[in-house]
mmCIF file of C-alpha atoms in Angstrom:
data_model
loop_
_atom_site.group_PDB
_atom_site.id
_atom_site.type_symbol
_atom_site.label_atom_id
_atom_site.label_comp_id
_atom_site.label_asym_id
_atom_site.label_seq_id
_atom_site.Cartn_x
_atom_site.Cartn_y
_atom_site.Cartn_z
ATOM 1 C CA UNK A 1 9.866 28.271 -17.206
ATOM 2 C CA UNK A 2 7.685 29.539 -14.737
ATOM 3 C CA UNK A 3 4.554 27.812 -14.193
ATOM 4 C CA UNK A 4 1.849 28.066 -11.711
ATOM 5 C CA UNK A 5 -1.193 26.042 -13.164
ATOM 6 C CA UNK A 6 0.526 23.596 -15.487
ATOM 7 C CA UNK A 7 -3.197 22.242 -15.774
ATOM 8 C CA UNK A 8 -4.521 25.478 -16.728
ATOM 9 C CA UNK A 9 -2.168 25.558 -20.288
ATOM 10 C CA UNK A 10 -3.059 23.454 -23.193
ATOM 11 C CA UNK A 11 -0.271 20.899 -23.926
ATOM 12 C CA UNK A 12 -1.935 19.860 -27.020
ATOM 13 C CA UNK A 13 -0.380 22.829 -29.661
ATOM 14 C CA UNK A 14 3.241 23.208 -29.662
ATOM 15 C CA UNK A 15 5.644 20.794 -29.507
ATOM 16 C CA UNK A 16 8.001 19.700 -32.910
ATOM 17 C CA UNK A 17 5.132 20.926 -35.014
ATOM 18 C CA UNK A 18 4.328 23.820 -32.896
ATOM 19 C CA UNK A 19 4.309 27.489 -33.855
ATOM 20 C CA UNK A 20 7.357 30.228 -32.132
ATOM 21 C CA UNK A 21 5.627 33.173 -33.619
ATOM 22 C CA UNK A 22 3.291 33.845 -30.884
ATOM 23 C CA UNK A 23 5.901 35.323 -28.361
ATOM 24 C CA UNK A 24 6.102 35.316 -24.471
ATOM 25 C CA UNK A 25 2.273 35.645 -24.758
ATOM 26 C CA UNK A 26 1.739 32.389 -26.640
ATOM 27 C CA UNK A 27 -0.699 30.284 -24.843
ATOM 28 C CA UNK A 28 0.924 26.751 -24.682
ATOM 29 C CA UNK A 29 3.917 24.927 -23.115
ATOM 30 C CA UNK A 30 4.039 22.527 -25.900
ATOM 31 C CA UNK A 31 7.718 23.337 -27.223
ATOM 32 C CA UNK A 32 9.134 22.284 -24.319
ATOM 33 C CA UNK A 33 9.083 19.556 -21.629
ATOM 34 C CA UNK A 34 7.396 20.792 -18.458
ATOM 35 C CA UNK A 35 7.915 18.081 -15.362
ATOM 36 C CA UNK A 36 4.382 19.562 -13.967
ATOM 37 C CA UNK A 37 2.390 18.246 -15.822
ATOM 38 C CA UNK A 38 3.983 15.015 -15.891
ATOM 39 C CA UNK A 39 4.391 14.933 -12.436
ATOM 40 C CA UNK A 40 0.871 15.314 -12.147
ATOM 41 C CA UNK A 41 0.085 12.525 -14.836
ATOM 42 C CA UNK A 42 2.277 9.823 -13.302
ATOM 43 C CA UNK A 43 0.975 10.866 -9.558
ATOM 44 C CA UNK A 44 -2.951 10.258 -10.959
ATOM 45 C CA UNK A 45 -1.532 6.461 -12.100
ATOM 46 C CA UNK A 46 -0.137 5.864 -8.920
ATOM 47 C CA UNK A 47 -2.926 6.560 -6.918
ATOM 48 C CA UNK A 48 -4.848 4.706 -9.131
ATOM 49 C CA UNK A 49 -2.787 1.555 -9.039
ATOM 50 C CA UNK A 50 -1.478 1.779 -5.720
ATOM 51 C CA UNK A 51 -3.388 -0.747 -2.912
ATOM 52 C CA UNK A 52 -0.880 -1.115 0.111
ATOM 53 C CA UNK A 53 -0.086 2.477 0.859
ATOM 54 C CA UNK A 54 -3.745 3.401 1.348
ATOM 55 C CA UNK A 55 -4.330 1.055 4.164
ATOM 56 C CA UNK A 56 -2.955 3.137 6.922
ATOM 57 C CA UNK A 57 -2.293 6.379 7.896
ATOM 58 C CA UNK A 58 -0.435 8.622 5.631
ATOM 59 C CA UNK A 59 2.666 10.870 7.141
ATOM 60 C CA UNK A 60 3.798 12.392 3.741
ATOM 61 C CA UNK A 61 3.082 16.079 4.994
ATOM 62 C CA UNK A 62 4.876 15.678 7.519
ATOM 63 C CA UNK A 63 7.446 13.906 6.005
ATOM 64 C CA UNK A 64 8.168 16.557 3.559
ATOM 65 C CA UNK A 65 7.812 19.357 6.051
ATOM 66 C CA UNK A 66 10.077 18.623 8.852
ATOM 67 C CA UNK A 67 12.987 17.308 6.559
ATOM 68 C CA UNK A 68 15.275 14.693 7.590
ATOM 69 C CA UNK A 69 15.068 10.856 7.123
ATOM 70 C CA UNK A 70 13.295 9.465 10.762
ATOM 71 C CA UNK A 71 9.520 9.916 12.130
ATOM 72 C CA UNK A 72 9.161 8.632 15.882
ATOM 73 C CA UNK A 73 6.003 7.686 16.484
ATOM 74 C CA UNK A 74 5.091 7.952 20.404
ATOM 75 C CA UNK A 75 2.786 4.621 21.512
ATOM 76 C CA UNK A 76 0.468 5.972 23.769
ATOM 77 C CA UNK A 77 -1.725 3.373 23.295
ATOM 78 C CA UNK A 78 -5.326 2.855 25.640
ATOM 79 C CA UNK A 79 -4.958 5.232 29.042
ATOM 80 C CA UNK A 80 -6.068 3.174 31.674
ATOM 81 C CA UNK A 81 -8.728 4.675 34.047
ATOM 82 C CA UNK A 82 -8.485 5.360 37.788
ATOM 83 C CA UNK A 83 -10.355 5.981 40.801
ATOM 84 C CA UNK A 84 -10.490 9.490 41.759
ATOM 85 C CA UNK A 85 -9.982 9.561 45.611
ATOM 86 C CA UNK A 86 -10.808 12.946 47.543
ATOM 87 C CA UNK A 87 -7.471 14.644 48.585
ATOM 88 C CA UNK A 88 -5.276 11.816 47.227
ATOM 89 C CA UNK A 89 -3.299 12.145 44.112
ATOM 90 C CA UNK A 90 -4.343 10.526 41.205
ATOM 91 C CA UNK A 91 -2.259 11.802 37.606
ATOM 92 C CA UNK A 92 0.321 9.576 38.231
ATOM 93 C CA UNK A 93 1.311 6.680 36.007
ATOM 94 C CA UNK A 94 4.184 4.133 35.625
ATOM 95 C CA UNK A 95 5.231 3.838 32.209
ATOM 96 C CA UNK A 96 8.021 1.428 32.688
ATOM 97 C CA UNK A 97 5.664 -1.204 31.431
ATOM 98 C CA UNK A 98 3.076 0.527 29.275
ATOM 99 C CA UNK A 99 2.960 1.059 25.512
ATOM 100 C CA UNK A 100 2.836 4.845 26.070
ATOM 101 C CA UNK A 101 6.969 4.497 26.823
ATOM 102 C CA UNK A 102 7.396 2.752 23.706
ATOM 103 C CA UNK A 103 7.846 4.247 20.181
ATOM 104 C CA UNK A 104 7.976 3.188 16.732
ATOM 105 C CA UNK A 105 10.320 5.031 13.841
ATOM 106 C CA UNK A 106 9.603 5.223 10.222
ATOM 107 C CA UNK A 107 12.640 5.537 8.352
ATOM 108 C CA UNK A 108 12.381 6.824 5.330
ATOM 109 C CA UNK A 109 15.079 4.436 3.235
ATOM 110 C CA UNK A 110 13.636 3.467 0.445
ATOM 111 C CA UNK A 111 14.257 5.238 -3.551
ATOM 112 C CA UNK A 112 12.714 3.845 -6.338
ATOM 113 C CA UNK A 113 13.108 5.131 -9.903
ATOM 114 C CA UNK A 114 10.985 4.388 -13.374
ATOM 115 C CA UNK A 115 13.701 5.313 -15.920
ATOM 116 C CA UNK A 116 11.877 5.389 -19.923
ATOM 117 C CA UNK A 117 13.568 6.166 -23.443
ATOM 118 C CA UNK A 118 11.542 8.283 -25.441
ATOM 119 C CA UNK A 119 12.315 9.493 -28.747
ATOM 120 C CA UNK A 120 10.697 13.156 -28.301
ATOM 121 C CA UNK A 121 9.522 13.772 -25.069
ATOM 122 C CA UNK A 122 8.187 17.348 -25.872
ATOM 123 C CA UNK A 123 6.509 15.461 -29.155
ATOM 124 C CA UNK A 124 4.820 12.733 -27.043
ATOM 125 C CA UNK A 125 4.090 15.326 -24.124
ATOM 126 C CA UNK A 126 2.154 17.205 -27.141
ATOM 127 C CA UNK A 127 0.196 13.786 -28.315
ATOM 128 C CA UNK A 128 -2.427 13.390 -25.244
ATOM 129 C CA UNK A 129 -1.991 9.231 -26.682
ATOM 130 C CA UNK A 130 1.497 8.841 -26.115
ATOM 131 C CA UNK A 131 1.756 11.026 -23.122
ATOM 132 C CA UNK A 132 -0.744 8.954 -20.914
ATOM 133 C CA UNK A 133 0.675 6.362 -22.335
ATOM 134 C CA UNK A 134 4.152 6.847 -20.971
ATOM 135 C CA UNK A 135 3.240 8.753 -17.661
ATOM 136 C CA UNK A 136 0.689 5.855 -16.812
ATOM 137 C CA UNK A 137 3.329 3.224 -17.252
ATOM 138 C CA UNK A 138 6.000 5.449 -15.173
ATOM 139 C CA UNK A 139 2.946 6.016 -12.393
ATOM 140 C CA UNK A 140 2.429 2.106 -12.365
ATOM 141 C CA UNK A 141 5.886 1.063 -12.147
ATOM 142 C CA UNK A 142 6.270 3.273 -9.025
ATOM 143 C CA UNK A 143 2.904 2.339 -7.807
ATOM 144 C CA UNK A 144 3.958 -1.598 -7.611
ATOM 145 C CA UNK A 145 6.918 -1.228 -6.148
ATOM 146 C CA UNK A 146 5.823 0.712 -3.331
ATOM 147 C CA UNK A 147 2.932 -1.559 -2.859
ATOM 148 C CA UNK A 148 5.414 -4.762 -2.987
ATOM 149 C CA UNK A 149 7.931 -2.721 -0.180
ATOM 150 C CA UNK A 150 4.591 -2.480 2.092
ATOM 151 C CA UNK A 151 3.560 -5.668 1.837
ATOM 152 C CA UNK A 152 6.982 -7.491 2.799
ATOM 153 C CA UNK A 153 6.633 -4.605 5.506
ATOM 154 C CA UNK A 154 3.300 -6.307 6.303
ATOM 155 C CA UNK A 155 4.507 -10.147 6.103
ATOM 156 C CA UNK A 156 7.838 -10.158 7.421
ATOM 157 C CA UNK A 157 5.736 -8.380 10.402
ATOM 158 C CA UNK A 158 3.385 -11.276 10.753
ATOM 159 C CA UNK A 159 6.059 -13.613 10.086
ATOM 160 C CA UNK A 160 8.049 -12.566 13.302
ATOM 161 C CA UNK A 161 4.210 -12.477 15.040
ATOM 162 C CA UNK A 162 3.119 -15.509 13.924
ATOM 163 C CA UNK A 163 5.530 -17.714 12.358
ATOM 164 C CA UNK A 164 7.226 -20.753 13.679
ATOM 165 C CA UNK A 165 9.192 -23.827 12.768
ATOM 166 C CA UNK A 166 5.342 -25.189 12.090
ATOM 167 C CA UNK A 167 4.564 -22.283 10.110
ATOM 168 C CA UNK A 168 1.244 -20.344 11.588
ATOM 169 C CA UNK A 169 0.120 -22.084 14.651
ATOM 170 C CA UNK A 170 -1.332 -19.239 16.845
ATOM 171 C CA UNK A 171 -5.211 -18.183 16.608
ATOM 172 C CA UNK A 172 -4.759 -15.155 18.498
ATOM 173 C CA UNK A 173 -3.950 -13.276 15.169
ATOM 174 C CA UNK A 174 -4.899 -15.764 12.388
ATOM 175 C CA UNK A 175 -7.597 -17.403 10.920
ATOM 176 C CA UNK A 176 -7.025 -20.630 8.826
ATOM 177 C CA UNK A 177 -9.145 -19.981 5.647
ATOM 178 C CA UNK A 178 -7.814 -22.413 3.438
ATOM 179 C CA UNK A 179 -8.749 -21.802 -0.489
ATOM 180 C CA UNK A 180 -12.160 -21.054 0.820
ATOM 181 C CA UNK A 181 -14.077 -18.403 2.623
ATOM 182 C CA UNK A 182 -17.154 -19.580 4.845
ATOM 183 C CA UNK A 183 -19.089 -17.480 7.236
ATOM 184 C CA UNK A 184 -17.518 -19.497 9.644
ATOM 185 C CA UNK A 185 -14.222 -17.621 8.850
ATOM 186 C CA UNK A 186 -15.938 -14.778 8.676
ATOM 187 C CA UNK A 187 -17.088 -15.145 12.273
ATOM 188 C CA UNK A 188 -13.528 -16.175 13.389
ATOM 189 C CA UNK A 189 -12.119 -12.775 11.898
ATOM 190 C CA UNK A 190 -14.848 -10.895 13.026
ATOM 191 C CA UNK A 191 -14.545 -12.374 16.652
ATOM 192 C CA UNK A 192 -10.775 -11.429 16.743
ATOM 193 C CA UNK A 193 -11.424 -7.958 15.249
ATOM 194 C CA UNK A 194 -13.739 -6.886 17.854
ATOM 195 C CA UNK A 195 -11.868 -8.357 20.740
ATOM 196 C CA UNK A 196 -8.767 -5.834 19.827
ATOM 197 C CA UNK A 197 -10.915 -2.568 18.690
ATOM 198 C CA UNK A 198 -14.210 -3.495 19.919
ATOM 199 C CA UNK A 199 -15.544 -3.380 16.046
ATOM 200 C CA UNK A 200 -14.630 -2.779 12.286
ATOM 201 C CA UNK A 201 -14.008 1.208 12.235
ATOM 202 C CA UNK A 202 -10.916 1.620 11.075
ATOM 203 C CA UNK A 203 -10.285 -1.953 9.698
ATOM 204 C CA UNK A 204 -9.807 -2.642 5.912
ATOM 205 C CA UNK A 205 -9.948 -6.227 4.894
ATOM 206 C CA UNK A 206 -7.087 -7.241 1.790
ATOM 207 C CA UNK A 207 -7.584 -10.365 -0.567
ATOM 208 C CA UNK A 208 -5.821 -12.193 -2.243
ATOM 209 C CA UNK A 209 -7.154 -12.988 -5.675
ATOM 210 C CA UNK A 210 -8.165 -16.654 -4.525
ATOM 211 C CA UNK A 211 -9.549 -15.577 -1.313
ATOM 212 C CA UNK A 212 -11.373 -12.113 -2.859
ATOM 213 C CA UNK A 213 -13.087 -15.039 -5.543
ATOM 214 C CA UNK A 214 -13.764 -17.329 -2.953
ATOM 215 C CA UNK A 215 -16.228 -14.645 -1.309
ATOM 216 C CA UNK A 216 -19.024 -16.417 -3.608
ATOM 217 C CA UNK A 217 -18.834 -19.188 -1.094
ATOM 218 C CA UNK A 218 -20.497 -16.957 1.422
ATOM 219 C CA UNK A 219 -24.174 -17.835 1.187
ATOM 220 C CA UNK A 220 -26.722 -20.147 2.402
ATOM 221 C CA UNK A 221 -30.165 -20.496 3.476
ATOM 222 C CA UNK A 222 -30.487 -17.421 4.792
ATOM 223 C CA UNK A 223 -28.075 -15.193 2.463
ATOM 224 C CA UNK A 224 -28.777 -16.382 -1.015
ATOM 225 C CA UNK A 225 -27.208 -14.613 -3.895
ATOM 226 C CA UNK A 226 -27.909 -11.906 -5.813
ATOM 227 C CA UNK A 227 -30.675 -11.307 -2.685
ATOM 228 C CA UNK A 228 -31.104 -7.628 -0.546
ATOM 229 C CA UNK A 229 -29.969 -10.175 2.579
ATOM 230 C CA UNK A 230 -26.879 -11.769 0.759
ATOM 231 C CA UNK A 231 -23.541 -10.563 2.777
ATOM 232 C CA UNK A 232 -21.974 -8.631 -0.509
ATOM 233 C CA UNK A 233 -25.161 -6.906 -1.532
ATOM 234 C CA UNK A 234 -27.664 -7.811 -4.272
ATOM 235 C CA UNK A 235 -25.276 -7.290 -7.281
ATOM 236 C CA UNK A 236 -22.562 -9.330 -6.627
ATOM 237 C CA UNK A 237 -23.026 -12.057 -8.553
ATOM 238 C CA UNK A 238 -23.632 -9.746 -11.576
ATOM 239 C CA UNK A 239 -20.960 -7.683 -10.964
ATOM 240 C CA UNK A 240 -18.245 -9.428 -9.603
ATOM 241 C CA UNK A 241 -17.468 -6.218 -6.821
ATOM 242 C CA UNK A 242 -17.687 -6.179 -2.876
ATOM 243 C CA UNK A 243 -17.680 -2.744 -1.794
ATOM 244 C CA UNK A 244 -17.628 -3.601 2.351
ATOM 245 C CA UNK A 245 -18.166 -6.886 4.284
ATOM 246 C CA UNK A 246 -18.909 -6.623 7.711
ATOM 247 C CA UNK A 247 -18.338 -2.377 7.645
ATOM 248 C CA UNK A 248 -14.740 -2.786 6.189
ATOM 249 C CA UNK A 249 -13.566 -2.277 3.219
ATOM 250 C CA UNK A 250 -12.653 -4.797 0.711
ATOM 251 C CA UNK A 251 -9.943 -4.751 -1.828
ATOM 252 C CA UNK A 252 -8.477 -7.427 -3.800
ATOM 253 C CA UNK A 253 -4.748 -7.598 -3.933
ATOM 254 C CA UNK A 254 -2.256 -8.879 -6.980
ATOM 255 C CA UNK A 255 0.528 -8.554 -5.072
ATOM 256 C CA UNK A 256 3.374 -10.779 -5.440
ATOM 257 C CA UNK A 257 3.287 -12.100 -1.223
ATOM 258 C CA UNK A 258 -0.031 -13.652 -1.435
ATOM 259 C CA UNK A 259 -1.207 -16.979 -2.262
ATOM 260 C CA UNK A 260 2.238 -18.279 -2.517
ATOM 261 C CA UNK A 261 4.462 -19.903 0.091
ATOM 262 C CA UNK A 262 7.716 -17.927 -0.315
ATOM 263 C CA UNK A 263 8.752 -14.905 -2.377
ATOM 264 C CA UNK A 264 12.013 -14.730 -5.052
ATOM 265 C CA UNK A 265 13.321 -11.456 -4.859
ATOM 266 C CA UNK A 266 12.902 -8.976 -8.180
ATOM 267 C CA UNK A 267 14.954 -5.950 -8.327
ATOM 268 C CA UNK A 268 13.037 -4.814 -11.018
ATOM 269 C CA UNK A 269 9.692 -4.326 -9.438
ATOM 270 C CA UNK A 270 10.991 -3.822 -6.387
ATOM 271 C CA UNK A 271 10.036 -7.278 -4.409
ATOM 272 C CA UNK A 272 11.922 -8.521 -1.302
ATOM 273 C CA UNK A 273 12.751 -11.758 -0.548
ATOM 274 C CA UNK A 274 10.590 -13.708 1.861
ATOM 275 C CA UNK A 275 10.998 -17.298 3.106
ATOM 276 C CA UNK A 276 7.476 -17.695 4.515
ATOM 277 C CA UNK A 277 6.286 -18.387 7.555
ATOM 278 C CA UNK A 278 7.685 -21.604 8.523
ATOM 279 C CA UNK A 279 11.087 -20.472 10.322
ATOM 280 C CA UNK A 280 12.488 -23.820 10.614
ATOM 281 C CA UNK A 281 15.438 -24.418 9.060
ATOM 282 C CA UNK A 282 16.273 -20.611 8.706
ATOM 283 C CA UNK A 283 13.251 -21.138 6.080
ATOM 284 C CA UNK A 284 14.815 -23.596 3.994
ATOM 285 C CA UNK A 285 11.607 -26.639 4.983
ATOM 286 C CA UNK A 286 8.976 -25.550 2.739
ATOM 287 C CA UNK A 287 6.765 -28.077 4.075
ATOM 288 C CA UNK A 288 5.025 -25.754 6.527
ATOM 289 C CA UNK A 289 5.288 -22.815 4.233
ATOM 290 C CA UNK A 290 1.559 -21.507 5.063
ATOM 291 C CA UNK A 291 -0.338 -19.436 2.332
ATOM 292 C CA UNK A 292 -0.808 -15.691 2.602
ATOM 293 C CA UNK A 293 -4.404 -15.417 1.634
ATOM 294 C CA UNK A 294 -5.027 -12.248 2.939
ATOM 295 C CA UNK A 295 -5.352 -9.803 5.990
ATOM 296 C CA UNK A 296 -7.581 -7.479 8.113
ATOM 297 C CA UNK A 297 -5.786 -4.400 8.955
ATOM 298 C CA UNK A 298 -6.290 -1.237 11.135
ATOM 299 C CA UNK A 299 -5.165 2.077 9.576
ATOM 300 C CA UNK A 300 -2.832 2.452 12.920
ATOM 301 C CA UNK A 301 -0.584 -0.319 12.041
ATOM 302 C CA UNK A 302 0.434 0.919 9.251
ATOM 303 C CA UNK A 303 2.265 4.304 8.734
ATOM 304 C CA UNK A 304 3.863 5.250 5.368
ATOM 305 C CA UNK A 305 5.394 8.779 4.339
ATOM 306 C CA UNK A 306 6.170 9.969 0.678
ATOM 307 C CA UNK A 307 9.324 12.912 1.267
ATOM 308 C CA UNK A 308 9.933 13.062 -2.665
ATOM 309 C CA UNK A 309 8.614 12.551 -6.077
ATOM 310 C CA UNK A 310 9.730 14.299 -8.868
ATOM 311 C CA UNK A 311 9.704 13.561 -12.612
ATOM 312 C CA UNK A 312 13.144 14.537 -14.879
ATOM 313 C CA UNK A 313 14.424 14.540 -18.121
ATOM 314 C CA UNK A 314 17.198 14.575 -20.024
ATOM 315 C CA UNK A 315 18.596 14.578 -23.512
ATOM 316 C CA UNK A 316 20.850 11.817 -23.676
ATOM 317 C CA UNK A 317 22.692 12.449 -27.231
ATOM 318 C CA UNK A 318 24.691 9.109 -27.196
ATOM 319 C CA UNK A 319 21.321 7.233 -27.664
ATOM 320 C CA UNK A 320 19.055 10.483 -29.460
ATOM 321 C CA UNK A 321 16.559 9.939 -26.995
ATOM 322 C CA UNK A 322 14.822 11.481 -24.210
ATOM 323 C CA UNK A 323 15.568 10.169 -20.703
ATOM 324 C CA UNK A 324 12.317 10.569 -18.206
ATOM 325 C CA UNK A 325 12.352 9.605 -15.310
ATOM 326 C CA UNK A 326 9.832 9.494 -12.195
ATOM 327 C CA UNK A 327 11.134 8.918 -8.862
ATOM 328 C CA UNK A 328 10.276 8.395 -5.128
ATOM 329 C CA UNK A 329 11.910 8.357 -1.825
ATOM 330 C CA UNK A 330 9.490 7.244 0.678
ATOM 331 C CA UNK A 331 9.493 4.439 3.844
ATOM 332 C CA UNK A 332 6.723 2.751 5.964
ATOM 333 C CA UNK A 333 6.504 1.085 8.934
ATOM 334 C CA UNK A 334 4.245 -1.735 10.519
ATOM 335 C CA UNK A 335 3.302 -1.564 14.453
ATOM 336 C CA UNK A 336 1.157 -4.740 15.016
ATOM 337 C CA UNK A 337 2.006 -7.688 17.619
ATOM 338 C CA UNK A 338 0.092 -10.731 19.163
ATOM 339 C CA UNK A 339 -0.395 -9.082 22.335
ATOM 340 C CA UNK A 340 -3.781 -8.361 23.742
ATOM 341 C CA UNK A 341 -4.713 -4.606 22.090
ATOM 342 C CA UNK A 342 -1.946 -4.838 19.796
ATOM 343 C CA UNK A 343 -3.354 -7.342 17.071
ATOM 344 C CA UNK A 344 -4.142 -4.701 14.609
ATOM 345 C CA UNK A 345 -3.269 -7.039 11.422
ATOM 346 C CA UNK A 346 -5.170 -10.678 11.345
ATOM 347 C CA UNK A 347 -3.990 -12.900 9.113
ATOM 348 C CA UNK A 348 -6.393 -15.441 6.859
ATOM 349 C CA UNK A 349 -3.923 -17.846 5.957
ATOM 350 C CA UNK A 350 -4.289 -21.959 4.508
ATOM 351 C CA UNK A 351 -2.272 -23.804 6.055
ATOM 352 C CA UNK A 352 0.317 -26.561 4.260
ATOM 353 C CA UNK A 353 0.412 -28.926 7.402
#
């Protein structure tokens, strides 16, 4: 079936119950399963659910336009500046050891798949109920385990940046928040954060649900609660919601990597491994096992690309049920290290020393 504006038609008529009698004119796609308009249903979940994938900067176009499975991604990184000298030469440069003759590839590896029985799918695509309710489950189930691919992206990064056979002991790219979150944290991160960019634009800060609840502690004297001076805006302690703290934006993570010390792996939701940061004993000594408690992150250390999403189905007469399925073949990559101008993810970490 030929479709151009699959939100234009009304999926509500049609389906089992539907009429045949109106002809190639009728005005409906309810009689039979149209992958648009799911497509379109389980896409509006995942963007709704997704957290990770919207921290840095997005390559899908490009992804799906040029084909093939690799994206380099040239480092030019900050041109230094020279002296112009009358009648001397000046474009030159040595790139043997800059970051501009370095590059970083996505590779786009990954293909997850959110498989669901249904009885009817032209029936529920035809009951607005039942059809949000199976696209937003399809939309979620995609949406996490993207998010939980970034984020081992993310820490297994800062685990080769920052960990250690004493877990997290650098404070070039960390800041030890413990269960808490002070202003003098705040003035540790923000130090660090300026010293690589020279301020917030750009930066997003991620917390974990112990951290992001800990923000009440910020306060004082000076920036009482529920005040026009207090640090997350008058209605925070009504509402419970930071929209920025110190220009960045703040989002509260549920993902599986934070506030634990290591990570089981789940095939089902798509979580990797992780031994945490404490290297030691090829990560078998827990004992310095530092907390993930969150992270500030600049949109160029992170660079994910969607190639593929599509939504099937299929009649499966061995089980008289509908087979739907949403898919996605996508990959990311993290470019962050604990090199001056490189720090582009800080950790805020409590440590188990």
């Amino acid at each position: 079936m030929a479709l151009t504006d699959p939100l234009g038609s009304n999926i509500l008529i049609g389906g089992v119950g539907g009429s045949s009698t109106l002809g190639a004119n009728a005005d409906t796609i309810g009689d039979q399963f149209v992958p648009e308009v799911w497509g379109q249903a389980v896409l509006d979940s995942f963007n709704k659910n997704t957290v990770m994938a919207k921290l840095g900067t997005d390559l899908s176009a490009i992804a799906q336009a040029q084909g093939g499975d690799k994206i380099n991604l040239p480092h030019v990184g900050t041109p230094i500046v020279k002296p112009v000298t009358q009648n001397a030469e000046v474009i030159t440069l040595d790139v043997s050891g800059s970051d501009t003759a370095t590059s970083t590839t996505l590779t786009i590896d990954q293909h997850h798949v959110a498989p669901i029985w249904i009885p009817d799918a032209v029936k529920a695509q035809a009951t607005y109920d039942l059809f949000s309710l199976y696209a937003s489950q399809m939309g979620y189930a995609i949406a996490r385990a993207i998010d939980n691919y970034v984020a081992y992206s993310i820490v297994s990064n800062l685990e080769s940046v920052l960990g250690s056979g004493d877990g997290i002991t650098s404070t070039t790219a960390a800041v030890e928040v413990g269960t808490s979150f002070t202003e003098a944290n705040l003035a540790s991160l923000m130090g660090l954060i300026v010293g690589e960019t020279g301020d917030t634009n750009g930066w997003t800060l991620v917390l974990s649900p112990v951290t992001y609840g800990a923000l009440a502690n910020l306060g004082g004297s000076s920036f009482d609660q529920g005040t026009a001076n207090a640090p997350l805006g008058a209605d925070f302690a009504r509402t419970g919601a930071v929209g920025t703290l110190l220009g960045m934006p703040v989002v509260m993570s549920n993902n599986a990597y934070m506030d634990v010390a290591s990570v089981s792996a789940n095939a089902e939701t798509g979580t990797t491994a992780w031994t945490g940061f404490d290297t030691g004993s090829s990560g078998g000594d827990t004992a310095d096992d530092d907390h993930l408690m969150g992270f500030a992150i600049h949109k160029d250390a992170l660079y994910f690309a969607m190639q593929k999403s599509t939504v099937q189905q299929s009649y499966q007469h061995t089980y008289m049920q509908d087979l739907v399925s949403a898919d996605a073949l996508y990959g990311c990559a993290v470019r962050n290290a604990d090199s001056a101008g490189d720090r582009k993810i800080i950790a805020l970490y409590d440590s188990l020393d």
